[in-house]
PDB file of N, CA and C in Angstrom:
ATOM      1  N   MET A   1     108.243 119.958 146.652  1.00 53.00           N
ATOM      2  CA  MET A   1     108.588 118.759 147.387  1.00 53.00           C
ATOM      3  C   MET A   1     107.482 118.452 148.390  1.00 53.00           C
ATOM      4  N   MET A   2     107.164 117.170 148.519  1.00 57.00           N
ATOM      5  CA  MET A   2     106.083 116.775 149.412  1.00 57.00           C
ATOM      6  C   MET A   2     106.589 116.648 150.849  1.00 57.00           C
ATOM      7  N   ALA A   3     105.701 116.936 151.728  1.00 59.00           N
ATOM      8  CA  ALA A   3     106.013 116.754 153.148  1.00 59.00           C
ATOM      9  C   ALA A   3     106.016 115.266 153.436  1.00 59.00           C
ATOM     10  N   PRO A   4     106.769 114.817 154.457  1.00 58.00           N
ATOM     11  CA  PRO A   4     106.849 113.377 154.761  1.00 58.00           C
ATOM     12  C   PRO A   4     105.501 112.719 154.992  1.00 58.00           C
ATOM     13  N   GLU A   5     104.530 113.459 155.537  1.00 63.00           N
ATOM     14  CA  GLU A   5     103.232 112.831 155.791  1.00 63.00           C
ATOM     15  C   GLU A   5     102.415 112.660 154.517  1.00 63.00           C
ATOM     16  N   GLU A   6     102.818 113.335 153.430  1.00 64.00           N
ATOM     17  CA  GLU A   6     102.113 113.227 152.162  1.00 64.00           C
ATOM     18  C   GLU A   6     102.643 112.119 151.262  1.00 64.00           C
ATOM     19  N   VAL A   7     103.720 111.463 151.650  1.00 62.00           N
ATOM     20  CA  VAL A   7     104.317 110.416 150.836  1.00 62.00           C
ATOM     21  C   VAL A   7     103.358 109.231 150.755  1.00 62.00           C
ATOM     22  N   GLN A   8     103.081 108.825 149.538  1.00 65.00           N
ATOM     23  CA  GLN A   8     102.171 107.706 149.333  1.00 65.00           C
ATOM     24  C   GLN A   8     102.980 106.446 149.083  1.00 65.00           C
ATOM     25  N   GLU A   9     102.436 105.364 149.574  1.00 67.00           N
ATOM     26  CA  GLU A   9     103.112 104.085 149.337  1.00 67.00           C
ATOM     27  C   GLU A   9     102.804 103.623 147.918  1.00 67.00           C
ATOM     28  N   VAL A  10     103.831 103.141 147.253  1.00 62.00           N
ATOM     29  CA  VAL A  10     103.670 102.640 145.893  1.00 62.00           C
ATOM     30  C   VAL A  10     103.373 101.150 145.968  1.00 62.00           C
ATOM     31  N   GLU A  11     102.305 100.766 145.283  1.00 69.00           N
ATOM     32  CA  GLU A  11     101.959  99.347 145.272  1.00 69.00           C
ATOM     33  C   GLU A  11     102.933  98.596 144.377  1.00 69.00           C
ATOM     34  N   GLU A  12     103.364  97.439 144.837  1.00 71.00           N
ATOM     35  CA  GLU A  12     104.244  96.624 144.018  1.00 71.00           C
ATOM     36  C   GLU A  12     103.415  95.965 142.926  1.00 71.00           C
ATOM     37  N   GLU A  13     103.956  95.999 141.706  1.00 77.00           N
ATOM     38  CA  GLU A  13     103.255  95.382 140.589  1.00 77.00           C
ATOM     39  C   GLU A  13     103.413  93.873 140.654  1.00 77.00           C
ATOM     40  N   GLU A  14     102.342  93.192 140.334  1.00 81.00           N
ATOM     41  CA  GLU A  14     102.369  91.736 140.341  1.00 81.00           C
ATOM     42  C   GLU A  14     103.087  91.232 139.092  1.00 81.00           C
ATOM     43  N   ASP A  15     103.850  90.182 139.243  1.00 81.00           N
ATOM     44  CA  ASP A  15     104.568  89.586 138.121  1.00 81.00           C
ATOM     45  C   ASP A  15     103.543  89.083 137.107  1.00 81.00           C
ATOM     46  N   PRO A  16     103.644  89.506 135.842  1.00 79.00           N
ATOM     47  CA  PRO A  16     102.652  89.090 134.845  1.00 79.00           C
ATOM     48  C   PRO A  16     102.680  87.593 134.552  1.00 79.00           C
ATOM     49  N   LEU A  17     103.753  86.895 134.941  1.00 79.00           N
ATOM     50  CA  LEU A  17     103.848  85.460 134.686  1.00 79.00           C
ATOM     51  C   LEU A  17     103.499  84.630 135.917  1.00 79.00           C
ATOM     52  N   SER A  18     103.066  85.284 136.974  1.00 82.00           N
ATOM     53  CA  SER A  18     102.809  84.567 138.229  1.00 82.00           C
ATOM     54  C   SER A  18     101.628  83.607 138.134  1.00 82.00           C
ATOM     55  N   PHE A  19     100.748  83.796 137.169  1.00 85.00           N
ATOM     56  CA  PHE A  19      99.576  82.924 137.047  1.00 85.00           C
ATOM     57  C   PHE A  19      99.889  81.630 136.302  1.00 85.00           C
ATOM     58  N   LEU A  20     101.100  81.499 135.734  1.00 85.00           N
ATOM     59  CA  LEU A  20     101.457  80.304 134.967  1.00 85.00           C
ATOM     60  C   LEU A  20     101.944  79.189 135.883  1.00 85.00           C
ATOM     61  N   THR A  21     101.668  77.967 135.475  1.00 90.00           N
ATOM     62  CA  THR A  21     102.161  76.803 136.212  1.00 90.00           C
ATOM     63  C   THR A  21     103.638  76.603 135.876  1.00 90.00           C
ATOM     64  N   PRO A  22     104.354  75.831 136.661  1.00 90.00           N
ATOM     65  CA  PRO A  22     105.766  75.576 136.335  1.00 90.00           C
ATOM     66  C   PRO A  22     105.960  74.970 134.942  1.00 90.00           C
ATOM     67  N   GLU A  23     105.039  74.108 134.525  1.00 94.00           N
ATOM     68  CA  GLU A  23     105.140  73.510 133.195  1.00 94.00           C
ATOM     69  C   GLU A  23     104.968  74.571 132.112  1.00 94.00           C
ATOM     70  N   GLN A  24     104.026  75.482 132.327  1.00 92.00           N
ATOM     71  CA  GLN A  24     103.799  76.547 131.359  1.00 92.00           C
ATOM     72  C   GLN A  24     104.996  77.499 131.306  1.00 92.00           C
ATOM     73  N   LEU A  25     105.573  77.784 132.465  1.00 91.00           N
ATOM     74  CA  LEU A  25     106.764  78.633 132.511  1.00 91.00           C
ATOM     75  C   LEU A  25     107.920  77.980 131.759  1.00 91.00           C
ATOM     76  N   GLN A  26     108.077  76.662 131.917  1.00 94.00           N
ATOM     77  CA  GLN A  26     109.144  75.956 131.218  1.00 94.00           C
ATOM     78  C   GLN A  26     108.927  76.021 129.709  1.00 94.00           C
ATOM     79  N   ALA A  27     107.682  75.870 129.277  1.00 94.00           N
ATOM     80  CA  ALA A  27     107.369  75.970 127.851  1.00 94.00           C
ATOM     81  C   ALA A  27     107.666  77.384 127.346  1.00 94.00           C
ATOM     82  N   TYR A  28     107.365  78.381 128.159  1.00 92.00           N
ATOM     83  CA  TYR A  28     107.632  79.777 127.828  1.00 92.00           C
ATOM     84  C   TYR A  28     109.128  79.996 127.646  1.00 92.00           C
ATOM     85  N   VAL A  29     109.929  79.485 128.565  1.00 94.00           N
ATOM     86  CA  VAL A  29     111.393  79.622 128.493  1.00 94.00           C
ATOM     87  C   VAL A  29     111.936  78.873 127.282  1.00 94.00           C
ATOM     88  N   ASP A  30     111.432  77.671 127.041  1.00 96.00           N
ATOM     89  CA  ASP A  30     111.883  76.891 125.882  1.00 96.00           C
ATOM     90  C   ASP A  30     111.594  77.628 124.578  1.00 96.00           C
ATOM     91  N   GLN A  31     110.418  78.262 124.500  1.00 95.00           N
ATOM     92  CA  GLN A  31     110.071  79.012 123.294  1.00 95.00           C
ATOM     93  C   GLN A  31     111.034  80.179 123.095  1.00 95.00           C
ATOM     94  N   TYR A  32     111.362  80.890 124.171  1.00 94.00           N
ATOM     95  CA  TYR A  32     112.319  81.997 124.059  1.00 94.00           C
ATOM     96  C   TYR A  32     113.691  81.508 123.623  1.00 94.00           C
ATOM     97  N   LYS A  33     114.102  80.360 124.097  1.00 96.00           N
ATOM     98  CA  LYS A  33     115.399  79.810 123.694  1.00 96.00           C
ATOM     99  C   LYS A  33     115.400  79.503 122.195  1.00 96.00           C
ATOM    100  N   LYS A  34     114.285  78.948 121.700  1.00 96.00           N
ATOM    101  CA  LYS A  34     114.183  78.654 120.269  1.00 96.00           C
ATOM    102  C   LYS A  34     114.246  79.945 119.451  1.00 96.00           C
ATOM    103  N   GLU A  35     113.551  80.976 119.927  1.00 94.00           N
ATOM    104  CA  GLU A  35     113.543  82.239 119.209  1.00 94.00           C
ATOM    105  C   GLU A  35     114.919  82.890 119.206  1.00 94.00           C
ATOM    106  N   LEU A  36     115.651  82.775 120.294  1.00 94.00           N
ATOM    107  CA  LEU A  36     116.995  83.335 120.358  1.00 94.00           C
ATOM    108  C   LEU A  36     117.958  82.610 119.431  1.00 94.00           C
ATOM    109  N   ALA A  37     117.711  81.324 119.201  1.00 94.00           N
ATOM    110  CA  ALA A  37     118.602  80.536 118.354  1.00 94.00           C
ATOM    111  C   ALA A  37     118.377  80.792 116.862  1.00 94.00           C
ATOM    112  N   LEU A  38     117.267  81.453 116.503  1.00 93.00           N
ATOM    113  CA  LEU A  38     116.979  81.703 115.097  1.00 93.00           C
ATOM    114  C   LEU A  38     117.975  82.682 114.498  1.00 93.00           C
ATOM    115  N   ASP A  39     118.327  82.417 113.244  1.00 91.00           N
ATOM    116  CA  ASP A  39     119.213  83.324 112.521  1.00 91.00           C
ATOM    117  C   ASP A  39     118.352  84.454 111.970  1.00 91.00           C
ATOM    118  N   ARG A  40     118.609  85.651 112.414  1.00 90.00           N
ATOM    119  CA  ARG A  40     117.807  86.804 112.016  1.00 90.00           C
ATOM    120  C   ARG A  40     118.459  87.549 110.861  1.00 90.00           C
ATOM    121  N   THR A  41     117.639  88.114 110.008  1.00 91.00           N
ATOM    122  CA  THR A  41     118.109  88.919 108.893  1.00 91.00           C
ATOM    123  C   THR A  41     117.670  90.354 109.140  1.00 91.00           C
ATOM    124  N   LYS A  42     118.560  91.294 108.868  1.00 94.00           N
ATOM    125  CA  LYS A  42     118.200  92.696 109.034  1.00 94.00           C
ATOM    126  C   LYS A  42     117.116  93.044 108.020  1.00 94.00           C
ATOM    127  N   THR A  43     116.234  93.943 108.411  1.00 95.00           N
ATOM    128  CA  THR A  43     115.135  94.340 107.538  1.00 95.00           C
ATOM    129  C   THR A  43     115.649  94.917 106.229  1.00 95.00           C
ATOM    130  N   SER A  44     116.700  95.722 106.293  1.00 95.00           N
ATOM    131  CA  SER A  44     117.227  96.325 105.069  1.00 95.00           C
ATOM    132  C   SER A  44     117.721  95.252 104.097  1.00 95.00           C
ATOM    133  N   GLU A  45     118.330  94.192 104.609  1.00 95.00           N
ATOM    134  CA  GLU A  45     118.793  93.100 103.746  1.00 95.00           C
ATOM    135  C   GLU A  45     117.612  92.313 103.193  1.00 95.00           C
ATOM    136  N   GLY A  46     116.623  92.073 104.023  1.00 95.00           N
ATOM    137  CA  GLY A  46     115.431  91.353 103.578  1.00 95.00           C
ATOM    138  C   GLY A  46     114.680  92.114 102.508  1.00 95.00           C
ATOM    139  N   CYS A  47     114.606  93.439 102.655  1.00 97.00           N
ATOM    140  CA  CYS A  47     113.931  94.264 101.652  1.00 97.00           C
ATOM    141  C   CYS A  47     114.642  94.195 100.310  1.00 97.00           C
ATOM    142  N   LYS A  48     115.961  94.156 100.332  1.00 97.00           N
ATOM    143  CA  LYS A  48     116.721  94.054  99.083  1.00 97.00           C
ATOM    144  C   LYS A  48     116.399  92.741  98.371  1.00 97.00           C
ATOM    145  N   VAL A  49     116.328  91.659  99.128  1.00 96.00           N
ATOM    146  CA  VAL A  49     116.026  90.347  98.543  1.00 96.00           C
ATOM    147  C   VAL A  49     114.622  90.343  97.946  1.00 96.00           C
ATOM    148  N   VAL A  50     113.667  90.911  98.661  1.00 96.00           N
ATOM    149  CA  VAL A  50     112.289  90.953  98.164  1.00 96.00           C
ATOM    150  C   VAL A  50     112.202  91.805  96.902  1.00 96.00           C
ATOM    151  N   MET A  51     112.876  92.946  96.886  1.00 96.00           N
ATOM    152  CA  MET A  51     112.860  93.808  95.695  1.00 96.00           C
ATOM    153  C   MET A  51     113.477  93.100  94.494  1.00 96.00           C
ATOM    154  N   GLU A  52     114.573  92.369  94.706  1.00 97.00           N
ATOM    155  CA  GLU A  52     115.184  91.618  93.611  1.00 97.00           C
ATOM    156  C   GLU A  52     114.212  90.580  93.070  1.00 97.00           C
ATOM    157  N   TYR A  53     113.521  89.880  93.968  1.00 96.00           N
ATOM    158  CA  TYR A  53     112.556  88.868  93.557  1.00 96.00           C
ATOM    159  C   TYR A  53     111.431  89.502  92.738  1.00 96.00           C
ATOM    160  N   ILE A  54     110.935  90.637  93.200  1.00 95.00           N
ATOM    161  CA  ILE A  54     109.849  91.321  92.488  1.00 95.00           C
ATOM    162  C   ILE A  54     110.301  91.736  91.092  1.00 95.00           C
ATOM    163  N   LEU A  55     111.472  92.335  91.022  1.00 95.00           N
ATOM    164  CA  LEU A  55     111.965  92.808  89.722  1.00 95.00           C
ATOM    165  C   LEU A  55     112.236  91.654  88.765  1.00 95.00           C
ATOM    166  N   GLU A  56     112.723  90.529  89.270  1.00 96.00           N
ATOM    167  CA  GLU A  56     112.981  89.362  88.417  1.00 96.00           C
ATOM    168  C   GLU A  56     111.685  88.762  87.872  1.00 96.00           C
ATOM    169  N   ASN A  57     110.620  88.792  88.676  1.00 95.00           N
ATOM    170  CA  ASN A  57     109.381  88.127  88.295  1.00 95.00           C
ATOM    171  C   ASN A  57     108.325  89.064  87.717  1.00 95.00           C
ATOM    172  N   MET A  58     108.636  90.343  87.557  1.00 94.00           N
ATOM    173  CA  MET A  58     107.681  91.283  86.987  1.00 94.00           C
ATOM    174  C   MET A  58     107.222  90.892  85.585  1.00 94.00           C
ATOM    175  N   PRO A  59     108.123  90.436  84.711  1.00 92.00           N
ATOM    176  CA  PRO A  59     107.680  90.114  83.341  1.00 92.00           C
ATOM    177  C   PRO A  59     106.655  88.984  83.265  1.00 92.00           C
ATOM    178  N   ILE A  60     106.577  88.129  84.270  1.00 90.00           N
ATOM    179  CA  ILE A  60     105.623  87.015  84.214  1.00 90.00           C
ATOM    180  C   ILE A  60     104.498  87.152  85.230  1.00 90.00           C
ATOM    181  N   ASP A  61     104.420  88.284  85.910  1.00 90.00           N
ATOM    182  CA  ASP A  61     103.402  88.485  86.948  1.00 90.00           C
ATOM    183  C   ASP A  61     102.066  88.856  86.295  1.00 90.00           C
ATOM    184  N   PRO A  62     101.039  88.010  86.444  1.00 84.00           N
ATOM    185  CA  PRO A  62      99.755  88.294  85.793  1.00 84.00           C
ATOM    186  C   PRO A  62      99.059  89.533  86.356  1.00 84.00           C
ATOM    187  N   PHE A  63      99.383  89.939  87.579  1.00 87.00           N
ATOM    188  CA  PHE A  63      98.764  91.136  88.129  1.00 87.00           C
ATOM    189  C   PHE A  63      99.329  92.400  87.483  1.00 87.00           C
ATOM    190  N   ILE A  64     100.527  92.316  86.956  1.00 87.00           N
ATOM    191  CA  ILE A  64     101.156  93.478  86.331  1.00 87.00           C
ATOM    192  C   ILE A  64     100.908  93.496  84.827  1.00 87.00           C
ATOM    193  N   ILE A  65     101.117  92.357  84.161  1.00 86.00           N
ATOM    194  CA  ILE A  65     100.980  92.333  82.694  1.00 86.00           C
ATOM    195  C   ILE A  65      99.575  91.939  82.247  1.00 86.00           C
ATOM    196  N   GLY A  66      98.785  91.440  83.152  1.00 82.00           N
ATOM    197  CA  GLY A  66      97.431  91.033  82.800  1.00 82.00           C
ATOM    198  C   GLY A  66      97.388  89.588  82.310  1.00 82.00           C
ATOM    199  N   ILE A  67      96.172  89.095  82.124  1.00 79.00           N
ATOM    200  CA  ILE A  67      95.970  87.715  81.668  1.00 79.00           C
ATOM    201  C   ILE A  67      95.362  87.773  80.276  1.00 79.00           C
ATOM    202  N   ASN A  68      95.871  86.950  79.388  1.00 79.00           N
ATOM    203  CA  ASN A  68      95.325  86.850  78.042  1.00 79.00           C
ATOM    204  C   ASN A  68      93.867  86.434  78.155  1.00 79.00           C
ATOM    205  N   SER A  69      92.983  87.157  77.480  1.00 77.00           N
ATOM    206  CA  SER A  69      91.548  86.875  77.604  1.00 77.00           C
ATOM    207  C   SER A  69      91.185  85.474  77.118  1.00 77.00           C
ATOM    208  N   LYS A  70      91.972  84.885  76.217  1.00 79.00           N
ATOM    209  CA  LYS A  70      91.701  83.529  75.752  1.00 79.00           C
ATOM    210  C   LYS A  70      92.026  82.493  76.829  1.00 79.00           C
ATOM    211  N   ASN A  71      92.992  82.802  77.699  1.00 78.00           N
ATOM    212  CA  ASN A  71      93.414  81.849  78.727  1.00 78.00           C
ATOM    213  C   ASN A  71      92.878  82.178  80.112  1.00 78.00           C
ATOM    214  N   ASN A  72      92.060  83.209  80.207  1.00 77.00           N
ATOM    215  CA  ASN A  72      91.569  83.641  81.508  1.00 77.00           C
ATOM    216  C   ASN A  72      90.400  82.770  81.957  1.00 77.00           C
ATOM    217  N   PRO A  73      90.575  81.977  83.013  1.00 76.00           N
ATOM    218  CA  PRO A  73      89.496  81.094  83.461  1.00 76.00           C
ATOM    219  C   PRO A  73      88.388  81.840  84.204  1.00 76.00           C
ATOM    220  N   TYR A  74      88.585  83.119  84.522  1.00 77.00           N
ATOM    221  CA  TYR A  74      87.618  83.852  85.322  1.00 77.00           C
ATOM    222  C   TYR A  74      86.637  84.676  84.494  1.00 77.00           C
ATOM    223  N   ILE A  75      86.842  84.734  83.193  1.00 76.00           N
ATOM    224  CA  ILE A  75      85.909  85.468  82.338  1.00 76.00           C
ATOM    225  C   ILE A  75      84.683  84.589  82.112  1.00 76.00           C
ATOM    226  N   GLU A  76      83.526  85.205  82.260  1.00 75.00           N
ATOM    227  CA  GLU A  76      82.294  84.452  82.045  1.00 75.00           C
ATOM    228  C   GLU A  76      82.147  84.123  80.560  1.00 75.00           C
ATOM    229  N   LYS A  77      81.767  82.911  80.282  1.00 71.00           N
ATOM    230  CA  LYS A  77      81.665  82.442  78.902  1.00 71.00           C
ATOM    231  C   LYS A  77      80.367  82.953  78.242  1.00 71.00           C
ATOM    232  N   LYS A  78      79.307  83.069  79.022  1.00 70.00           N
ATOM    233  CA  LYS A  78      78.010  83.491  78.476  1.00 70.00           C
ATOM    234  C   LYS A  78      77.521  84.703  79.246  1.00 70.00           C
ATOM    235  N   ASP A  79      76.698  85.475  78.583  1.00 70.00           N
ATOM    236  CA  ASP A  79      76.059  86.596  79.245  1.00 70.00           C
ATOM    237  C   ASP A  79      74.951  86.070  80.143  1.00 70.00           C
ATOM    238  N   CYS A  80      74.730  86.725  81.221  1.00 67.00           N
ATOM    239  CA  CYS A  80      73.669  86.351  82.133  1.00 67.00           C
ATOM    240  C   CYS A  80      72.399  87.070  81.707  1.00 67.00           C
ATOM    241  N   VAL A  81      71.335  86.335  81.531  1.00 67.00           N
ATOM    242  CA  VAL A  81      70.075  86.931  81.121  1.00 67.00           C
ATOM    243  C   VAL A  81      69.052  86.657  82.208  1.00 67.00           C
ATOM    244  N   LEU A  82      68.478  87.733  82.718  1.00 68.00           N
ATOM    245  CA  LEU A  82      67.433  87.596  83.723  1.00 68.00           C
ATOM    246  C   LEU A  82      66.088  87.705  83.054  1.00 68.00           C
ATOM    247  N   LEU A  83      65.185  86.798  83.356  1.00 60.00           N
ATOM    248  CA  LEU A  83      63.840  86.831  82.757  1.00 60.00           C
ATOM    249  C   LEU A  83      62.860  87.445  83.685  1.00 60.00           C
TER     250      LEU A  83
END
């Protein structure tokens, strides 16, 4: 335990929003009100929806099944020849 003469004064922390103008503070409050009004979905429920979407679209996903070489617009038509 510290002796009374060793007690240090604690500096009060400055409010992090003190540099904002009243208009900026009002915009800040309005934004929080909008965010509070949003309908939130639990992550576990959102993950289920995303997994269902992935599984439904796997058969047509070109990254999984690949692209037919005849229909692939990214395959070079000619060989590159350097002279």
